[in-house]
Short mmCIF file of C-alpha atoms in Angstrom, two decimals:
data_model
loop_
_atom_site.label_atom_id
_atom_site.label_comp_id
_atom_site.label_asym_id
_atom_site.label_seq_id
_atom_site.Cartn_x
_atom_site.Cartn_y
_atom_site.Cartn_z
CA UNK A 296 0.00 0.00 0.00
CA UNK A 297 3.14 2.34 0.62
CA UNK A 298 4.35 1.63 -2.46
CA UNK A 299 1.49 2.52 -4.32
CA UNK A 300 1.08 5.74 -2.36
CA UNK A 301 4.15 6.90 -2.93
CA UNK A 302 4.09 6.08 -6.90
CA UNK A 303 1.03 8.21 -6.56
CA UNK A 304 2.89 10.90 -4.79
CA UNK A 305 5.91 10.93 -7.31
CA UNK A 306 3.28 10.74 -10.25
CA UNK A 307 1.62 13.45 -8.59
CA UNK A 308 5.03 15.53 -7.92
CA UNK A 309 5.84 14.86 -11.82
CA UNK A 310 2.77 16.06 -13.20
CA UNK A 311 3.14 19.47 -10.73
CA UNK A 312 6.66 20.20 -12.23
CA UNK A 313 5.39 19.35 -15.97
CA UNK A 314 2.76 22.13 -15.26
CA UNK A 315 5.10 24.48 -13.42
CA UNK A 316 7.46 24.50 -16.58
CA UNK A 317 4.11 24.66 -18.88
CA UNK A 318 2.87 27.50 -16.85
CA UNK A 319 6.46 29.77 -16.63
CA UNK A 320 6.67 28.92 -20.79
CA UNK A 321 2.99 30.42 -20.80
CA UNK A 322 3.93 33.57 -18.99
CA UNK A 323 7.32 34.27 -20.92
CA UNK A 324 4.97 33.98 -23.79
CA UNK A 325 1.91 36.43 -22.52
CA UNK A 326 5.13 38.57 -21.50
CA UNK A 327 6.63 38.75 -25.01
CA UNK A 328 2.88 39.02 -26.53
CA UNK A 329 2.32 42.16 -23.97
CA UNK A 330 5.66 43.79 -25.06
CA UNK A 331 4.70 43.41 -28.38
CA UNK A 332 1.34 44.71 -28.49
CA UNK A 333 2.39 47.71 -26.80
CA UNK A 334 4.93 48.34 -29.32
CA UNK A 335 2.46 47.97 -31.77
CA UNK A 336 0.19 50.14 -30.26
CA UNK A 337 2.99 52.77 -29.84
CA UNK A 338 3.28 52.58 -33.69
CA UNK A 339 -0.06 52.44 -34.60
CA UNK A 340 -0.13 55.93 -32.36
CA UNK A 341 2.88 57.28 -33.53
CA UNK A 342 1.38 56.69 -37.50
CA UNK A 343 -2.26 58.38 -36.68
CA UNK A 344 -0.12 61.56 -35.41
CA UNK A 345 1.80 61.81 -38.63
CA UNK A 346 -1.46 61.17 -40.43
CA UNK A 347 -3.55 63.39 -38.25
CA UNK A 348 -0.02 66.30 -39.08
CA UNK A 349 -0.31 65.71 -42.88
CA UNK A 350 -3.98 66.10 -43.83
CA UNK A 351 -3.78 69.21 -41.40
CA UNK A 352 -1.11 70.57 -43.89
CA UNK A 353 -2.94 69.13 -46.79
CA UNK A 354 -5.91 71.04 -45.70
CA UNK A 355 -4.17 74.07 -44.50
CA UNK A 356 -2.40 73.86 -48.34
CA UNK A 357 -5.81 74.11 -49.50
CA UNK A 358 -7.14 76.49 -47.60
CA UNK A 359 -4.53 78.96 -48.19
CA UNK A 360 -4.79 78.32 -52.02
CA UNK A 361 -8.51 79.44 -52.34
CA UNK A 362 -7.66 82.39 -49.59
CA UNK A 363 -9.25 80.73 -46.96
CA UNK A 364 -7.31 80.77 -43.97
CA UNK A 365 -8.03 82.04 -40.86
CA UNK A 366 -4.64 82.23 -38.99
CA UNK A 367 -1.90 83.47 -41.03
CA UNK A 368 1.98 83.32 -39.46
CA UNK A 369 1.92 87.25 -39.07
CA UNK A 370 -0.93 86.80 -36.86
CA UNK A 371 -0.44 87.51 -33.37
CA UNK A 372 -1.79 85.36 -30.32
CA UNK A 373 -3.93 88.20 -29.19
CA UNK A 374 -5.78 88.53 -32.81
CA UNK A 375 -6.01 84.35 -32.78
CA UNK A 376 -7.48 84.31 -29.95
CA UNK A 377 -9.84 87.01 -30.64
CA UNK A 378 -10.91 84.94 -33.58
CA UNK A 379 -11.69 81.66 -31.83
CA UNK A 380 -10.66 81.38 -27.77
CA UNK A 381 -10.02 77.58 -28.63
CA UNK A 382 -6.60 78.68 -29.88
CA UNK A 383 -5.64 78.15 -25.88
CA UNK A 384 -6.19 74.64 -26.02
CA UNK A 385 -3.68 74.24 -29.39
CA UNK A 386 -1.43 76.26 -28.03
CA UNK A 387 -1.41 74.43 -24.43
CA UNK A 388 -1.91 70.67 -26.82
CA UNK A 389 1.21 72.11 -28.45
CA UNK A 390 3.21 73.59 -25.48
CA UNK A 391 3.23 77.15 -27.54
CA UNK A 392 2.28 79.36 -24.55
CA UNK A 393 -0.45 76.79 -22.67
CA UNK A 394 1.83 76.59 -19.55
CA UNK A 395 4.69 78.80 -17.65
CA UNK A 396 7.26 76.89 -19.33
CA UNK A 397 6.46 77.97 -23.05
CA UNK A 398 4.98 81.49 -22.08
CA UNK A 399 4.12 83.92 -25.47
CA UNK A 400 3.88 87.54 -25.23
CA UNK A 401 -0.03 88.25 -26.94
CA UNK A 402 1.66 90.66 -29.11
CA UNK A 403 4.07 88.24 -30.63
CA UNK A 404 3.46 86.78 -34.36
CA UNK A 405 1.85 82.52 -34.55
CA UNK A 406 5.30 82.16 -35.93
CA UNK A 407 7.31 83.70 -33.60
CA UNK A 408 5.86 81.89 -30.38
CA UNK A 409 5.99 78.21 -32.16
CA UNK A 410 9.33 78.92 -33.35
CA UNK A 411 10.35 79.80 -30.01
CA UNK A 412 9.54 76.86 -28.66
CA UNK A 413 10.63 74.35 -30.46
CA UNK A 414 7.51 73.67 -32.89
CA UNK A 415 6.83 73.71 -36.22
CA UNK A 416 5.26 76.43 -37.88
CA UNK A 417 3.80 74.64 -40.13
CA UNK A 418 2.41 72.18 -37.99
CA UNK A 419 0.88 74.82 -35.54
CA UNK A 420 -1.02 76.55 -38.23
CA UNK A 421 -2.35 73.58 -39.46
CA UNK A 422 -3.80 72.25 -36.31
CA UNK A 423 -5.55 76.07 -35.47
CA UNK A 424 -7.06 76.05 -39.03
CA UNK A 425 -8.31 72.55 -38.19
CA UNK A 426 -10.39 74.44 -35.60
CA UNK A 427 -12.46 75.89 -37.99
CA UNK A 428 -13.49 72.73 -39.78
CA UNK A 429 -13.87 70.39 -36.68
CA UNK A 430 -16.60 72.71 -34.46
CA UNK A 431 -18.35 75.83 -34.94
CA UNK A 432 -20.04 77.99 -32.53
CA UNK A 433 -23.63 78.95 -33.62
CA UNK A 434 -25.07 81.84 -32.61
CA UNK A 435 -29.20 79.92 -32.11
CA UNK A 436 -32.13 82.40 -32.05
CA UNK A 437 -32.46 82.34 -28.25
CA UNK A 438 -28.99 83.38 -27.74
CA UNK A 439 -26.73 80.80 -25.91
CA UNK A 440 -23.68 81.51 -27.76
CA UNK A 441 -21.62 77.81 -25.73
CA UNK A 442 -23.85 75.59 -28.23
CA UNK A 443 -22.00 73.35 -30.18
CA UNK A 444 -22.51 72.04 -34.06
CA UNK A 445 -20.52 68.79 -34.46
CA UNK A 446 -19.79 68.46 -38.55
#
């Protein structure tokens, strides 16, 4: 009866290591899958950025060809802002004068301020002239100017 008890035991032991070694294979694996998928992920990112930065140019290429833009580089902050007070949250999206590290003077030119710090020009106008095709403010009958129009 010992005997068979302790062929039990060993079988028992042997199948316990045989799924300890299974189960450290499977988690090197769901490791490398993880590290992978992020990387992926931080690609797929990385892509819809550059994507997101070359229709902006594309359409701030058009709109400057039929006359259509809104900021110009000569601009300064104070006029872009007067035009549409979303230009804050570009210029704090784009560290161009959105926090005390990357200040702007309101007289300074669009140019100027992204130039200073570090961002292209380019770039910048292209994502404020994206304002004006992504939301509108309408101005309803009854007069509450914070409504929304989603295109």
């Amino acid at each position: 009866m010992e005997t068979i008890a302790f062929g039990v035991a060993v079988a028992a032991l042997a199948v316990a290591c045989y799924t300890l070694v299974k189960l450290r294979k499977l988690t090197r694996g769901h490791r490398q899958l993880q590290a992978s998928h992020s990387r992926a992920l931080g690609n797929l990112n990385r892509l819809e950025e550059n994507l997101t930065k070359r229709v902006n140019r594309l359409n701030y290429a058009l709109r400057e060809q039929s006359g259509r833009l809104r900021f110009r580089e000569e601009m300064t902050f104070e006029q872009a802002l007067a035009i549409d007070p979303r230009v804050e949250e570009v210029m704090a999206e784009m560290h161009v004068g959105g926090c005390p590290d990357c200040a702007v003077d309101v007289h300074e030119t669009l140019a100027a301020g992204a130039a200073r710090n570090g961002v292209n020009v380019l770039d910048f106008l292209s994502a404020l002239n994206a304002l004006s095709e992504s939301e509108e403010l309408v101005q309803p009958k009854n007069g509450h100017a914070e409504l929304r129009v989603l295109k």
